[in-house]
Tab-separated table of C-alpha atoms and ligand atoms in Angstrom:
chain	number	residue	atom	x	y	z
Y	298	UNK	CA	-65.869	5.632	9.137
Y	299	UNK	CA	-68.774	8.035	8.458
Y	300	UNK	CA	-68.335	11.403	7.476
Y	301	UNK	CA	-68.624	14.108	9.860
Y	302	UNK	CA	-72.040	16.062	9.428
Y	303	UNK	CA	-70.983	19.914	8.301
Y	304	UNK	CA	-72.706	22.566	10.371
Y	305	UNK	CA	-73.141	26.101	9.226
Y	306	UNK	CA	-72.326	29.321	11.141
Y	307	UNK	CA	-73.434	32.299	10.337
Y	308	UNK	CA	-70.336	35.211	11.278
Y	309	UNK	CA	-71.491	38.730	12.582
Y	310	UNK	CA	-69.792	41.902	11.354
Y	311	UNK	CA	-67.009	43.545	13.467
Y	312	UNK	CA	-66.435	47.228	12.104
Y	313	UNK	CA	-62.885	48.704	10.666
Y	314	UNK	CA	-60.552	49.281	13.590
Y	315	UNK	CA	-58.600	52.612	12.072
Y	316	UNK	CA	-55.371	51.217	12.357
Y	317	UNK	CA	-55.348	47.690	13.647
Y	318	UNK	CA	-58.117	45.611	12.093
Y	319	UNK	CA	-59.970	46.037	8.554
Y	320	UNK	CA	-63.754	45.429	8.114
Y	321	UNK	CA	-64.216	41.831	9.365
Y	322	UNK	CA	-66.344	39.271	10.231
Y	323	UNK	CA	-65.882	36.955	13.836
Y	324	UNK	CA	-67.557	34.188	15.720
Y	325	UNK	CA	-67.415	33.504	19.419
Y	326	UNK	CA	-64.881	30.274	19.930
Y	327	UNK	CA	-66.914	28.571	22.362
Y	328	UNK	CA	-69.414	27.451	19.699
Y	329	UNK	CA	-67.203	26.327	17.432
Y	330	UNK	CA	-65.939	24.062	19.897
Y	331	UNK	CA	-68.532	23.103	21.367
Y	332	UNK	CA	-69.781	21.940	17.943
Y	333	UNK	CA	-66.670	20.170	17.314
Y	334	UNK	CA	-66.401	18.511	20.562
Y	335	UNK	CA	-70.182	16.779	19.680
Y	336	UNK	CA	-68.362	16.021	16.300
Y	337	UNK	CA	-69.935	18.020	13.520
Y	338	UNK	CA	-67.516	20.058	11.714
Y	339	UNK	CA	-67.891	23.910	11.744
Y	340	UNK	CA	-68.098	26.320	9.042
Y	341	UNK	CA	-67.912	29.515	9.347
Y	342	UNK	CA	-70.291	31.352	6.658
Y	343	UNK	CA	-69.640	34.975	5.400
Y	344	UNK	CA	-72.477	37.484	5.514
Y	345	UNK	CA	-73.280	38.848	1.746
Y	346	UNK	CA	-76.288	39.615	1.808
Y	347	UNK	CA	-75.846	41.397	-2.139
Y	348	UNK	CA	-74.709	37.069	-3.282
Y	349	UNK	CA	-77.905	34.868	-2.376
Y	350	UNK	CA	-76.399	32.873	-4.983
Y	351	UNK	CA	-73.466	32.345	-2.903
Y	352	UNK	CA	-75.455	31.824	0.353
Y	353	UNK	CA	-77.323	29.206	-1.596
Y	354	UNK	CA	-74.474	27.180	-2.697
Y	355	UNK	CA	-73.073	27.354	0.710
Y	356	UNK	CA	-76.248	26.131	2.496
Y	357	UNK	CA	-76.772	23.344	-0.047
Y	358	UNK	CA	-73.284	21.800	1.658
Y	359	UNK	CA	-74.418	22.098	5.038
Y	360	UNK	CA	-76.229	18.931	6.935
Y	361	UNK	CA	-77.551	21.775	9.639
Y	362	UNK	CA	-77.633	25.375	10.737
Y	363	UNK	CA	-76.328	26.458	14.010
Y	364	UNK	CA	-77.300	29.986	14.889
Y	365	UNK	CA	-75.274	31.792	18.084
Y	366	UNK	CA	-75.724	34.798	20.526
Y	367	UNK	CA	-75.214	38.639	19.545
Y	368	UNK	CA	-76.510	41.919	18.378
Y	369	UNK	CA	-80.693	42.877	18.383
Y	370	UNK	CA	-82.308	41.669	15.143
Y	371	UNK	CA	-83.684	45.148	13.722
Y	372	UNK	CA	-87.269	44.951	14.757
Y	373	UNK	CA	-88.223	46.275	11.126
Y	374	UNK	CA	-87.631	42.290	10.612
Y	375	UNK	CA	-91.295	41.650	12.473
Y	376	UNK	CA	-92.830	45.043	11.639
Y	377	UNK	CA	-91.554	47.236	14.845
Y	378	UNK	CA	-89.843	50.380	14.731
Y	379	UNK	CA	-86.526	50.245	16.455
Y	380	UNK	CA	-86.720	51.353	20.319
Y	381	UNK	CA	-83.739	53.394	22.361
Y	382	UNK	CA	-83.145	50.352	24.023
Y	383	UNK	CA	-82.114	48.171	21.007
Y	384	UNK	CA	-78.823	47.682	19.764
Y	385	UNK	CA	-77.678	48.593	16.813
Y	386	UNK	CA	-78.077	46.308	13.843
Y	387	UNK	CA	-76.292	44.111	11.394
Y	388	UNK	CA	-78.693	43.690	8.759
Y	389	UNK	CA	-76.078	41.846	6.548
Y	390	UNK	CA	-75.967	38.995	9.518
Y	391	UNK	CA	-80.051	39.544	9.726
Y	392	UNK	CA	-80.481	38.160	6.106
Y	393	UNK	CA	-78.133	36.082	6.461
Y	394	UNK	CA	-79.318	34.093	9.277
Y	395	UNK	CA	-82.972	34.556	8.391
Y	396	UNK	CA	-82.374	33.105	4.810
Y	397	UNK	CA	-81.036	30.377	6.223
Y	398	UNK	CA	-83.772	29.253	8.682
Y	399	UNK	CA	-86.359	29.870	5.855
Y	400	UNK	CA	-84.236	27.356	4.437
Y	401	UNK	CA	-83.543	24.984	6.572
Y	402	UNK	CA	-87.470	24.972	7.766
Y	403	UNK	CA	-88.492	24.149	4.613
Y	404	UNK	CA	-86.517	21.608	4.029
Y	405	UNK	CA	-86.500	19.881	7.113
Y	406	UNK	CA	-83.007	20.610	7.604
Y	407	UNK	CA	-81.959	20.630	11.442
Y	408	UNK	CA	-81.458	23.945	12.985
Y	409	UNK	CA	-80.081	24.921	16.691
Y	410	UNK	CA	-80.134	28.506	18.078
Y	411	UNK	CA	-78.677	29.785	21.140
Y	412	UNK	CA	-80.018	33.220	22.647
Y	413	UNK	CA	-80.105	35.241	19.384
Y	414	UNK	CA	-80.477	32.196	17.679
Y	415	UNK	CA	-83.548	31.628	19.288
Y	416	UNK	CA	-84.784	34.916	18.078
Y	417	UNK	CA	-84.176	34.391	14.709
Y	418	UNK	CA	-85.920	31.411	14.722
Y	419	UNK	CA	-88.936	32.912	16.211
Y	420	UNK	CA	-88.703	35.742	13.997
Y	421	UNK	CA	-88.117	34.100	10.730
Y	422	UNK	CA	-91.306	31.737	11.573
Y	423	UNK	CA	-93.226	34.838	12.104
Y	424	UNK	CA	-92.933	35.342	15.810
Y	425	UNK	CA	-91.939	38.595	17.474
Y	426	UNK	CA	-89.659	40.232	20.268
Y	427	UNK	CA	-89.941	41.943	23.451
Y	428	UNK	CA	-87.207	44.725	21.985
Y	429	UNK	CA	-86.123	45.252	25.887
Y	430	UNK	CA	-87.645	42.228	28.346
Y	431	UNK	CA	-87.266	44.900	31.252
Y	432	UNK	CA	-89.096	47.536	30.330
Y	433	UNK	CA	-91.716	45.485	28.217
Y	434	UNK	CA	-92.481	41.726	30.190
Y	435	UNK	CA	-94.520	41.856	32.751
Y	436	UNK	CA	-92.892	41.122	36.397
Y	437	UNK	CA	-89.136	40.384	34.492
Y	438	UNK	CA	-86.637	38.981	36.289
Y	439	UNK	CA	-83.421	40.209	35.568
Y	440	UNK	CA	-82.159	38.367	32.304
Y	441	UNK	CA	-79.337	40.914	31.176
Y	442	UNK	CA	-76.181	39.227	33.051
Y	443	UNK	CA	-73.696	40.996	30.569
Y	444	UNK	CA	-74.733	44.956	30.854
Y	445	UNK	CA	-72.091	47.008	32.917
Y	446	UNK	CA	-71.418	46.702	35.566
Y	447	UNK	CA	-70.702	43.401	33.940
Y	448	UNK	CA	-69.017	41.162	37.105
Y	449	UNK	CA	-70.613	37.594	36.481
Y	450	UNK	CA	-68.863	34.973	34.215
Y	451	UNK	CA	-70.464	34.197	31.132
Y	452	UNK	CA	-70.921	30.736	33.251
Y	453	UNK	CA	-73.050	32.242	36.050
Y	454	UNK	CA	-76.380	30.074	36.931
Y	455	UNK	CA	-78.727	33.387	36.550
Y	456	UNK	CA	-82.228	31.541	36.833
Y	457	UNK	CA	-83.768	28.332	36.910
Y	458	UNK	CA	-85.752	27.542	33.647
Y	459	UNK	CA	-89.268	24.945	33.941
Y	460	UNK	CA	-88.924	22.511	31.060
Y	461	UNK	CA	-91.416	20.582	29.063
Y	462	UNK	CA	-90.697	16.949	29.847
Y	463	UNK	CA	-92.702	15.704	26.619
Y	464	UNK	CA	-90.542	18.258	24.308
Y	465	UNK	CA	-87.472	17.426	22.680
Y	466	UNK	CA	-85.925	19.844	24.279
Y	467	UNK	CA	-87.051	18.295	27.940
Y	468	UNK	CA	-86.156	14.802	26.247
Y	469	UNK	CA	-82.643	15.996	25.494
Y	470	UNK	CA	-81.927	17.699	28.772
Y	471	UNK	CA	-83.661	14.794	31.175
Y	472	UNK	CA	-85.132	16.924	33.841
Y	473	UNK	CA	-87.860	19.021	34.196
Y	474	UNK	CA	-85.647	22.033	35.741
Y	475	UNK	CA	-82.517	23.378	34.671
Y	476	UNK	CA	-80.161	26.234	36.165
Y	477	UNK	CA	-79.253	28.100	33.360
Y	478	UNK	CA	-77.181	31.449	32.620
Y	479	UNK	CA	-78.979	34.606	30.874
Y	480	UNK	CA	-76.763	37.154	29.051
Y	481	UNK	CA	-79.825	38.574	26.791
Y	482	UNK	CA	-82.116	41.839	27.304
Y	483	UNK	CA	-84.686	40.908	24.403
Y	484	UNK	CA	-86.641	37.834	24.276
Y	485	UNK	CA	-89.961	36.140	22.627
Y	486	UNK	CA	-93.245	38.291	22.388
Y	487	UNK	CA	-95.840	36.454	20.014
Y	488	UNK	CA	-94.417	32.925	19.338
Y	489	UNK	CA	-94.481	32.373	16.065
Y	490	UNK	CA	-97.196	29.745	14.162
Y	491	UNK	CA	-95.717	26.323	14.377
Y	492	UNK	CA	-93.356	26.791	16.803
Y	493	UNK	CA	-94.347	25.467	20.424
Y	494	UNK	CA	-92.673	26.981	23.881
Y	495	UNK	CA	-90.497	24.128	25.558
Y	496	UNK	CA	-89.163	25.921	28.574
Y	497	UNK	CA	-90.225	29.052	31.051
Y	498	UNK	CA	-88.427	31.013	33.203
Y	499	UNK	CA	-89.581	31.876	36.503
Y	500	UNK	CA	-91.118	35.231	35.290
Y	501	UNK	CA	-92.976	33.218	32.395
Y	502	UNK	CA	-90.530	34.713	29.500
Y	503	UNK	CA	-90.114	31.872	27.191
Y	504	UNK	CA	-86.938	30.583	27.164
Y	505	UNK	CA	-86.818	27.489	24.826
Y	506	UNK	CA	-89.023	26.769	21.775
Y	507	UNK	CA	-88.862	23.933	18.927
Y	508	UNK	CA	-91.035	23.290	16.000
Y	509	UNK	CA	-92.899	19.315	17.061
Y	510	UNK	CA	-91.909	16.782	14.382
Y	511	UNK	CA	-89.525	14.805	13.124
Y	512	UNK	CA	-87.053	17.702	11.713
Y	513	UNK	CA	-85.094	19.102	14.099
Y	514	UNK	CA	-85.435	22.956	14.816
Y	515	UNK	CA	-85.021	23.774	18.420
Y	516	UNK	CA	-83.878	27.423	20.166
Y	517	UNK	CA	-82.366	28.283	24.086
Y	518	UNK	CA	-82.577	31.937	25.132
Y	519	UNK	CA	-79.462	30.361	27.272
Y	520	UNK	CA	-76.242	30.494	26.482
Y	521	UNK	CA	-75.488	26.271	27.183
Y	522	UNK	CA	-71.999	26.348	25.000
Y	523	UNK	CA	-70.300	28.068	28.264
Y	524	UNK	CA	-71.952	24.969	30.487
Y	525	UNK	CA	-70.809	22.270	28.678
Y	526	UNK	CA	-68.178	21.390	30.754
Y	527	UNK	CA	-69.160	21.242	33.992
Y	528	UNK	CA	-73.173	20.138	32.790
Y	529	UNK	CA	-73.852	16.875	31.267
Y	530	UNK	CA	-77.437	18.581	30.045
Y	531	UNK	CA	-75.819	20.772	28.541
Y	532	UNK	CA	-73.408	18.791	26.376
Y	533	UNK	CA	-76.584	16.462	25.232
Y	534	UNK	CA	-78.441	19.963	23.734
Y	535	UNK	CA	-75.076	20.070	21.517
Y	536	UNK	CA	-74.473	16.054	20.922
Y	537	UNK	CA	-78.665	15.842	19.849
Y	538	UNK	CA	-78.432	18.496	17.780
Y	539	UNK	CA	-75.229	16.726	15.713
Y	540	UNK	CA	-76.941	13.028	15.948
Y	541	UNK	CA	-79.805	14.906	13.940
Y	542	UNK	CA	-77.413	16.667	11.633
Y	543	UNK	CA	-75.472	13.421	10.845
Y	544	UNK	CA	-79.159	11.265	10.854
Y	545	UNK	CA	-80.788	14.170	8.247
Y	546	UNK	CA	-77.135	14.042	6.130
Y	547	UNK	CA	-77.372	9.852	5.648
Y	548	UNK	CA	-81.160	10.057	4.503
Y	549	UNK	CA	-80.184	12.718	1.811
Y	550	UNK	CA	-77.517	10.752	1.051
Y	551	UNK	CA	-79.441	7.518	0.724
Y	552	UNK	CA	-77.108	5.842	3.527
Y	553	UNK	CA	-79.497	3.987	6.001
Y	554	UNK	CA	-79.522	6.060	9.076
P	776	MN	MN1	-82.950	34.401	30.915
């Protein structure tokens, strides 16, 4: 039986609860199963940003890099001072996740990023954010399904998104127009060099993007790991992302893919 290909996680940082809960580090579950459930196996990487050497050895394990939803990237990462309007930031999960897409990208190792995710990717390729969609895109639709009063499940079909059919992205989804839930305020200014956009929504904000090629590096500004089980679409985003994983893991291991 073939192994299972090993996908990384980067955790984000969850403060010192006086009392209840020391400085820690957490990951949303619903990734890590819906990771599992397409049959990679999760691991959950600490964020030290002072130990590259420690990031490196962990990377060099991993078949792929799976990047999830969260906090603003601090815009100092694509040479903006930091707006009202943006959270504030975790600069040990920054490096972290940026280190590894730099990575990954150079070595052709697949990547997948959800919402944040996406943002990395765009960010660590050289691309750069609308810090508050808003107040800064154009005609914006409303994208931020989470802010109070937050009432809609993480679940809710916000928009519709247009999709690329050529794209991988429109290849893994098969259809041209998806339904898709939007818990994000920020989203992609300048797409980065390389990188192509794969799917719209209805305001024009850029909602998927992938790098063309044979390596896999694909980002959703949608959150598709709460849709899995009621959207076959969905599920395919997470099992072509693992196929990729386990294909990339067989050729570095000199097993025939
Ligand atoms: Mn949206």
């Amino acid at each position: 039986m073939p192994q299972r290909p090993v996908v990384g996680l980067a955790m984000q940082t969850q403060e010192a609860v006086p009392g209840q809960l020391p400085a820690s580090w957490v990951m949303g579950q619903a990734y890590v199963r819906a990771l599992t459930a397409a049959g990679a196996v999760p691991w959950l990487v600490p964020l030290l940003p002072d130990d590259e050497d420690t990031l490196r050895a962990a990377y060099e394990r991993l078949d792929g890099v799976f990047l999830t939803g969260g906090v603003d990237i601090d815009p100092a990462a694509y040479g903006e001072e930091r707006r009202p309007v943006c959270d504030r930031p975790d600069p040990a999960r920054d490096w972290t996740e940026l280190t590894l897409v730099r990575w990954a990208v150079a070595d052709g190792k697949p990547v997948f990023g959800i919402c944040r995710g996406m943002q990395v990717i765009n960010v660590a390729c050289g691309g750069s954010l609308y810090q508050d969609v808003a107040g800064q895109h154009p005609r914006a639709i409303k994208h931020d399904y989470f802010s109070p009063p937050a009432t809609w499940p993480r679940d809710h079909l916000a928009h519709a998104v247009r999709v690329e059919p050529g794209s991988r992205l429109g290849r893994l989804l098969g259809a041209e127009r998806v339904e898709v839930n939007s818990l994000h305020h920020q989203g992609v200014k300048r797409l980065a060099p390389g990188l192509v956009a794969t799917a719209f929504a209805p305001d024009g904000l850029i909602e998927g993007i992938e790098r063309p090629g044979s390596s896999f590096l694909v980002g959703v500004q949608w959150h598709p790991e709460e849709l899995t089980e009621a959207h076959a679409a969905m599920r395919r985003l997470f099992a072509g992302f693992v196929e990729a994983v386990g294909v990339a893991d067989g050729r570095r291991s000199g097993i025939p893919a």
